[in-house]
C-alpha cells in the first residue's frame, strides 16, 4: 500500500490535475474531473427538484389552497419534472458514464475530451436560464413538462427562456452521447471485445444511440413551437391548418425512448452490483445484452400509448397496445436473470446491494402498473390520473434514482479511496425504501379512485391518502440529506478502501488502485487482466 | 481525418438527420390523417374558427352561468344573469362582473368548465374574457363579455348546459 501511495505521488507531480480552479475545472478535459462535475451538478439539481416536489406535497397535504396559488403550483409540477429529468437523472448518468466507461473498457480517457468539457459546461447555463424563469414576470413555465401547444404558446416571458434552455440541454446530451459511442467503439483495450464489455458500458452504448436518435426530434418539436409562436407558422395551430395532436406524436416519439434513456443505464448498474454481492457470475450475460437492445428498439414503436385518448384508429390503438406489452418480454428476461443470479448465491447486504434489491422489487411494481396502463381500454380510466404519477415515479425513483444511489455507493470507494460509513448508509437505505413506498404507493389508490394529476386542490374524499403520501415525501426528502453528508464525509476522508473494494468484484475498474489514478489505463490492460475481469460472465 | 473524428462527425450527421426526421413527421402525419380520416385539418379549422350558421328554432336550450372563486375575500365575481334560454345556432352574449377587492392592482384569469362535459364540443365561445388574463386596478369593477352559440348538432336529450368560470388570481402580466 505504501508503495502504491508513493507511486501515486510521483505520478501526481507529472500528470496530476492542473492547479487552480479555472485550469482544473473550467478547462477540464479529464474524464474523472468532468464526471465529478456532472455528478455534483446532478446532485444539486436533485436537491432543487426535490425542494419543488416538497412544495407540491406540502400544498397537497390537505384539501384546499394553503401555501401557493394554482399558477405557482403548476409551475412547480412543470419545473420539478424538467429539473429532475434533464438536470438530475440525465447528467447523473452522463457523470457515471464519464467516470466508469474509460475505466471499464481499458481506455486512458474519453475519446473527445474537449467536446466532453463543452457538453458539460452547456448545462449550468441552460439551467441558470431555466431556473431564472422563476423570477420573471408571469413566473416559470406552468403548462407541464411535455410543453403541449397551444397552452405552452400562451406562456409569458418564460417561454423563450425555457425553450432555449431545452435546446441547450438537448445539445449537451447529444454531444455527450456521441462521445460515449466514439469512446466505446474506438478506445477499448485490445482484447476487450464487445461481448466482454461490462453491462454498464453495454447499456450506456444503447442509451447513447437512443439519445442521438431522439434528442434531435425533441429539438425539432421545440423549434416548431418556437416558430409557431414567433414566426407565424401553424404546425400545431388548428386555425392555420395544423394540429396540436401532431405535437403530441412528435413529442412522444422522443418521450418514450427518453424514459429508456433514464432506465437502461440503471439496468447496467444493477447487472454489475447483483453478481458482486451474490458472488456469482451474472446469469445470462448475452441475453441481458440482447434484451437491452430489444428494449431500445421497441422504445421507438410504442410512443402513442401516452396519448390513447386523443382519438386514434382502432388499428393504431391495437398496435401501440401490443408493442407496449411486448416490452414486458425483454424486461421480464432481465428481472428473471437478476433473480436467477441471486438464486443460491452467497448474498451479503452491503448498501449498494440493498439499493439494487430494492430496485429489483420496486422497479418491477412500476413495470406492472405500466402494463396496466398499456391496456388501451383501461388506460381511458387511468389517463392523466394519479395512477400515472404513481407508475412513472415507481420506475424513476425506486427505479432509476435508486440505481444511481446504488452506483454511487458501489463505486464511491474506488473514486475517493475511502470507505464510507456503511451503518449510516444502511440507515439511508431503510429510510429511503420505507418512505418512498409511503410516498408513492398511496398514489395508486388515489389515481384509481379518480384523482387527476397536476391539480393543487382536490375533493375531500382524497384527503387521507394524500396526507400519507405527503408524510412519505418529507421523510424521503430529508433522508436524502444523509446521502449528501455521507458522500461529503467519504470524499474528505475515512477508512482506506482496498483496490478491489468489495469481496468479489470483477471488471477492469477494480484492477486500478483506489483512489483511481488521474489517468486510467495509460498502458492498455493485458489480455490476462481483461479475462480476470470478465470471469464475471 | 483520424477515425475517431470521422466517427464523431458521422454521429453528428445522424443527429442532424434525426432533427430532420422530426420535421418529416409533419407530412407523414398529414398522409396518415388523410388515410384514416383522423385529425382532419379542415374539420379542425372549422371547429376552431366556428361561426354560427343554421339556427334551429324548434328547440330552446337553457344555459346556466356559474362564477366561482378559489379563495374568499380578494375578489367578487358573478354573472349578471343566472341563466338564459337560447336557440341553437344563434349568437348570444352574456356578461360577468368582476370586482377587485384588494387595495392594489391585480391580474386574474377565468378558467371555463362546461357541464355535462360531453357537451363541450357543442358549445362554442367566439369571444371570451377567459381567453386572456384580465388586469384590474385597486378597487376596480367591470363587466366582461362572453359571446357564444350552441351547436345545432347538440344531442336532442340535452336541454341544459352549465357554463362555469373559476376566477384565479394570477401573476401573469399581459
PDB file of C-alpha atoms in Angstrom, chain A residues 13-172:
ATOM      1  CA  UNK A  13       3.831  15.578  -9.926  1.00  0.00           C
ATOM      2  CA  UNK A  14       3.965  14.849 -13.640  1.00  0.00           C
ATOM      3  CA  UNK A  15       0.448  14.111 -14.852  1.00  0.00           C
ATOM      4  CA  UNK A  16      -1.796  15.061 -11.965  1.00  0.00           C
ATOM      5  CA  UNK A  17      -4.650  17.538 -12.072  1.00  0.00           C
ATOM      6  CA  UNK A  18      -3.862  21.102 -13.102  1.00  0.00           C
ATOM      7  CA  UNK A  19      -3.569  23.639 -10.305  1.00  0.00           C
ATOM      8  CA  UNK A  20      -6.051  26.436  -9.941  1.00  0.00           C
ATOM      9  CA  UNK A  21      -9.827  26.340 -10.190  1.00  0.00           C
ATOM     10  CA  UNK A  22     -10.062  27.622 -13.766  1.00  0.00           C
ATOM     11  CA  UNK A  23      -7.351  25.328 -15.128  1.00  0.00           C
ATOM     12  CA  UNK A  24      -8.651  22.250 -13.395  1.00  0.00           C
ATOM     13  CA  UNK A  25     -12.444  22.647 -13.609  1.00  0.00           C
ATOM     14  CA  UNK A  26     -13.432  25.252 -16.179  1.00  0.00           C
ATOM     15  CA  UNK A  27     -10.905  23.963 -18.686  1.00  0.00           C
ATOM     16  CA  UNK A  28     -11.271  20.353 -17.557  1.00  0.00           C
ATOM     17  CA  UNK A  29     -10.592  17.635 -20.086  1.00  0.00           C
ATOM     18  CA  UNK A  30     -10.053  14.749 -17.671  1.00  0.00           C
ATOM     19  CA  UNK A  31     -12.930  12.262 -17.709  1.00  0.00           C
ATOM     20  CA  UNK A  32     -12.888  11.916 -13.920  1.00  0.00           C
ATOM     21  CA  UNK A  33     -12.987  15.670 -13.307  1.00  0.00           C
ATOM     22  CA  UNK A  34     -15.797  16.090 -15.818  1.00  0.00           C
ATOM     23  CA  UNK A  35     -17.613  13.087 -14.368  1.00  0.00           C
ATOM     24  CA  UNK A  36     -17.336  14.617 -10.911  1.00  0.00           C
ATOM     25  CA  UNK A  37     -18.710  17.923 -12.161  1.00  0.00           C
ATOM     26  CA  UNK A  38     -21.642  16.143 -13.818  1.00  0.00           C
ATOM     27  CA  UNK A  39     -22.399  14.260 -10.601  1.00  0.00           C
ATOM     28  CA  UNK A  40     -22.138  17.339  -8.379  1.00  0.00           C
ATOM     29  CA  UNK A  41     -24.337  19.266 -10.802  1.00  0.00           C
ATOM     30  CA  UNK A  42     -26.882  16.428 -10.826  1.00  0.00           C
ATOM     31  CA  UNK A  43     -26.845  16.271  -7.029  1.00  0.00           C
ATOM     32  CA  UNK A  44     -27.554  19.984  -6.839  1.00  0.00           C
ATOM     33  CA  UNK A  45     -30.418  19.639  -9.291  1.00  0.00           C
ATOM     34  CA  UNK A  46     -31.838  16.682  -7.349  1.00  0.00           C
ATOM     35  CA  UNK A  47     -31.957  18.922  -4.280  1.00  0.00           C
ATOM     36  CA  UNK A  48     -33.610  21.799  -6.168  1.00  0.00           C
ATOM     37  CA  UNK A  49     -36.094  19.486  -7.908  1.00  0.00           C
ATOM     38  CA  UNK A  50     -36.716  17.744  -4.597  1.00  0.00           C
ATOM     39  CA  UNK A  51     -37.480  21.051  -2.889  1.00  0.00           C
ATOM     40  CA  UNK A  52     -40.021  21.727  -5.651  1.00  0.00           C
ATOM     41  CA  UNK A  53     -41.566  18.299  -5.040  1.00  0.00           C
ATOM     42  CA  UNK A  54     -41.900  19.180  -1.356  1.00  0.00           C
ATOM     43  CA  UNK A  55     -43.725  22.401  -2.277  1.00  0.00           C
ATOM     44  CA  UNK A  56     -46.151  20.246  -4.279  1.00  0.00           C
ATOM     45  CA  UNK A  57     -46.629  17.718  -1.465  1.00  0.00           C
ATOM     46  CA  UNK A  58     -46.987  20.478   1.153  1.00  0.00           C
ATOM     47  CA  UNK A  59     -49.798  22.016  -0.871  1.00  0.00           C
ATOM     48  CA  UNK A  60     -51.458  18.616  -1.327  1.00  0.00           C
ATOM     49  CA  UNK A  61     -51.117  17.632   2.329  1.00  0.00           C
ATOM     50  CA  UNK A  62     -54.716  18.712   2.986  1.00  0.00           C
ATOM     51  CA  UNK A  63     -57.531  19.733   0.624  1.00  0.00           C
ATOM     52  CA  UNK A  64     -57.893  23.422  -0.159  1.00  0.00           C
ATOM     53  CA  UNK A  65     -55.328  26.010  -1.170  1.00  0.00           C
ATOM     54  CA  UNK A  66     -52.844  26.559   1.642  1.00  0.00           C
ATOM     55  CA  UNK A  67     -49.414  27.739   0.630  1.00  0.00           C
ATOM     56  CA  UNK A  68     -49.233  28.568  -3.070  1.00  0.00           C
ATOM     57  CA  UNK A  69     -51.591  29.803  -5.738  1.00  0.00           C
ATOM     58  CA  UNK A  70     -52.577  27.429  -8.562  1.00  0.00           C
ATOM     59  CA  UNK A  71     -50.377  29.169 -11.129  1.00  0.00           C
ATOM     60  CA  UNK A  72     -47.276  28.664  -8.989  1.00  0.00           C
ATOM     61  CA  UNK A  73     -48.342  25.116  -8.188  1.00  0.00           C
ATOM     62  CA  UNK A  74     -48.444  24.359 -11.910  1.00  0.00           C
ATOM     63  CA  UNK A  75     -45.002  25.950 -12.255  1.00  0.00           C
ATOM     64  CA  UNK A  76     -43.755  23.614  -9.561  1.00  0.00           C
ATOM     65  CA  UNK A  77     -45.035  20.444 -11.251  1.00  0.00           C
ATOM     66  CA  UNK A  78     -43.583  21.607 -14.571  1.00  0.00           C
ATOM     67  CA  UNK A  79     -40.228  22.697 -13.205  1.00  0.00           C
ATOM     68  CA  UNK A  80     -39.900  19.685 -10.909  1.00  0.00           C
ATOM     69  CA  UNK A  81     -40.147  17.397 -13.938  1.00  0.00           C
ATOM     70  CA  UNK A  82     -37.800  19.418 -16.158  1.00  0.00           C
ATOM     71  CA  UNK A  83     -35.191  19.817 -13.421  1.00  0.00           C
ATOM     72  CA  UNK A  84     -35.322  16.168 -12.346  1.00  0.00           C
ATOM     73  CA  UNK A  85     -35.260  14.651 -15.844  1.00  0.00           C
ATOM     74  CA  UNK A  86     -32.860  16.959 -17.669  1.00  0.00           C
ATOM     75  CA  UNK A  87     -30.922  18.306 -14.699  1.00  0.00           C
ATOM     76  CA  UNK A  88     -30.846  15.371 -12.293  1.00  0.00           C
ATOM     77  CA  UNK A  89     -31.196  11.992 -13.976  1.00  0.00           C
ATOM     78  CA  UNK A  90     -29.536  12.592 -17.323  1.00  0.00           C
ATOM     79  CA  UNK A  91     -26.441  14.441 -16.010  1.00  0.00           C
ATOM     80  CA  UNK A  92     -26.108  11.845 -13.231  1.00  0.00           C
ATOM     81  CA  UNK A  93     -25.962   9.051 -15.809  1.00  0.00           C
ATOM     82  CA  UNK A  94     -23.590  11.027 -18.018  1.00  0.00           C
ATOM     83  CA  UNK A  95     -21.391  11.647 -14.991  1.00  0.00           C
ATOM     84  CA  UNK A  96     -21.303   7.945 -14.169  1.00  0.00           C
ATOM     85  CA  UNK A  97     -20.552   7.182 -17.830  1.00  0.00           C
ATOM     86  CA  UNK A  98     -17.671   9.647 -17.771  1.00  0.00           C
ATOM     87  CA  UNK A  99     -16.190   8.138 -14.655  1.00  0.00           C
ATOM     88  CA  UNK A 100     -16.726   4.476 -15.409  1.00  0.00           C
ATOM     89  CA  UNK A 101     -16.662   3.834 -19.164  1.00  0.00           C
ATOM     90  CA  UNK A 102     -12.957   4.618 -19.786  1.00  0.00           C
ATOM     91  CA  UNK A 103     -12.051   2.619 -16.662  1.00  0.00           C
ATOM     92  CA  UNK A 104     -14.269  -0.294 -17.687  1.00  0.00           C
ATOM     93  CA  UNK A 105     -13.086  -0.601 -21.279  1.00  0.00           C
ATOM     94  CA  UNK A 106      -9.392  -0.054 -20.519  1.00  0.00           C
ATOM     95  CA  UNK A 107      -9.031   3.434 -22.028  1.00  0.00           C
ATOM     96  CA  UNK A 108      -6.960   6.349 -20.659  1.00  0.00           C
ATOM     97  CA  UNK A 109      -9.796   8.872 -21.076  1.00  0.00           C
ATOM     98  CA  UNK A 110     -12.858   9.678 -23.159  1.00  0.00           C
ATOM     99  CA  UNK A 111     -12.220   9.867 -26.894  1.00  0.00           C
ATOM    100  CA  UNK A 112     -13.112  13.550 -27.295  1.00  0.00           C
ATOM    101  CA  UNK A 113     -12.090  15.340 -24.084  1.00  0.00           C
ATOM    102  CA  UNK A 114     -12.679  18.912 -25.243  1.00  0.00           C
ATOM    103  CA  UNK A 115     -16.124  18.057 -26.589  1.00  0.00           C
ATOM    104  CA  UNK A 116     -16.702  16.471 -23.203  1.00  0.00           C
ATOM    105  CA  UNK A 117     -15.838  19.738 -21.471  1.00  0.00           C
ATOM    106  CA  UNK A 118     -18.190  21.631 -23.802  1.00  0.00           C
ATOM    107  CA  UNK A 119     -21.129  19.273 -23.267  1.00  0.00           C
ATOM    108  CA  UNK A 120     -20.832  19.648 -19.508  1.00  0.00           C
ATOM    109  CA  UNK A 121     -20.420  23.408 -19.410  1.00  0.00           C
ATOM    110  CA  UNK A 122     -23.547  23.986 -21.510  1.00  0.00           C
ATOM    111  CA  UNK A 123     -25.629  22.578 -18.660  1.00  0.00           C
ATOM    112  CA  UNK A 124     -25.085  25.154 -15.897  1.00  0.00           C
ATOM    113  CA  UNK A 125     -26.021  27.914 -18.336  1.00  0.00           C
ATOM    114  CA  UNK A 126     -29.103  26.043 -19.564  1.00  0.00           C
ATOM    115  CA  UNK A 127     -30.337  25.532 -16.008  1.00  0.00           C
ATOM    116  CA  UNK A 128     -29.454  29.027 -14.898  1.00  0.00           C
ATOM    117  CA  UNK A 129     -31.766  30.212 -17.651  1.00  0.00           C
ATOM    118  CA  UNK A 130     -34.491  27.680 -16.845  1.00  0.00           C
ATOM    119  CA  UNK A 131     -34.423  28.445 -13.120  1.00  0.00           C
ATOM    120  CA  UNK A 132     -34.305  32.187 -13.796  1.00  0.00           C
ATOM    121  CA  UNK A 133     -37.839  31.896 -15.206  1.00  0.00           C
ATOM    122  CA  UNK A 134     -38.995  31.617 -11.578  1.00  0.00           C
ATOM    123  CA  UNK A 135     -38.199  35.304 -11.222  1.00  0.00           C
ATOM    124  CA  UNK A 136     -39.544  36.748 -14.477  1.00  0.00           C
ATOM    125  CA  UNK A 137     -42.970  38.428 -14.728  1.00  0.00           C
ATOM    126  CA  UNK A 138     -45.572  35.704 -15.099  1.00  0.00           C
ATOM    127  CA  UNK A 139     -43.450  33.120 -13.359  1.00  0.00           C
ATOM    128  CA  UNK A 140     -41.921  29.870 -14.539  1.00  0.00           C
ATOM    129  CA  UNK A 141     -43.461  27.659 -17.240  1.00  0.00           C
ATOM    130  CA  UNK A 142     -46.631  26.092 -15.871  1.00  0.00           C
ATOM    131  CA  UNK A 143     -48.012  24.134 -18.817  1.00  0.00           C
ATOM    132  CA  UNK A 144     -46.460  20.789 -17.903  1.00  0.00           C
ATOM    133  CA  UNK A 145     -43.019  19.394 -18.773  1.00  0.00           C
ATOM    134  CA  UNK A 146     -44.438  17.967 -22.011  1.00  0.00           C
ATOM    135  CA  UNK A 147     -44.784  21.578 -23.265  1.00  0.00           C
ATOM    136  CA  UNK A 148     -48.004  20.876 -25.191  1.00  0.00           C
ATOM    137  CA  UNK A 149     -49.224  23.601 -27.512  1.00  0.00           C
ATOM    138  CA  UNK A 150     -51.486  25.551 -27.630  1.00  0.00           C
ATOM    139  CA  UNK A 151     -51.114  26.030 -23.859  1.00  0.00           C
ATOM    140  CA  UNK A 152     -47.344  26.498 -23.890  1.00  0.00           C
ATOM    141  CA  UNK A 153     -47.525  29.119 -26.644  1.00  0.00           C
ATOM    142  CA  UNK A 154     -49.532  31.300 -24.246  1.00  0.00           C
ATOM    143  CA  UNK A 155     -46.637  31.391 -21.776  1.00  0.00           C
ATOM    144  CA  UNK A 156     -45.232  34.795 -20.920  1.00  0.00           C
ATOM    145  CA  UNK A 157     -41.604  35.809 -20.589  1.00  0.00           C
ATOM    146  CA  UNK A 158     -40.695  32.266 -19.523  1.00  0.00           C
ATOM    147  CA  UNK A 159     -41.487  30.878 -22.972  1.00  0.00           C
ATOM    148  CA  UNK A 160     -38.357  31.872 -24.921  1.00  0.00           C
ATOM    149  CA  UNK A 161     -36.125  31.198 -21.911  1.00  0.00           C
ATOM    150  CA  UNK A 162     -37.401  27.705 -21.210  1.00  0.00           C
ATOM    151  CA  UNK A 163     -37.434  26.792 -24.910  1.00  0.00           C
ATOM    152  CA  UNK A 164     -33.839  27.928 -25.365  1.00  0.00           C
ATOM    153  CA  UNK A 165     -32.827  26.100 -22.185  1.00  0.00           C
ATOM    154  CA  UNK A 166     -34.343  22.868 -23.518  1.00  0.00           C
ATOM    155  CA  UNK A 167     -32.444  23.315 -26.782  1.00  0.00           C
ATOM    156  CA  UNK A 168     -29.185  23.683 -24.849  1.00  0.00           C
ATOM    157  CA  UNK A 169     -29.857  20.602 -22.691  1.00  0.00           C
ATOM    158  CA  UNK A 170     -30.544  18.670 -25.886  1.00  0.00           C
ATOM    159  CA  UNK A 171     -27.260  19.747 -27.477  1.00  0.00           C
ATOM    160  CA  UNK A 172     -25.424  18.807 -24.294  1.00  0.00           C
TER     161      UNK A 172
END
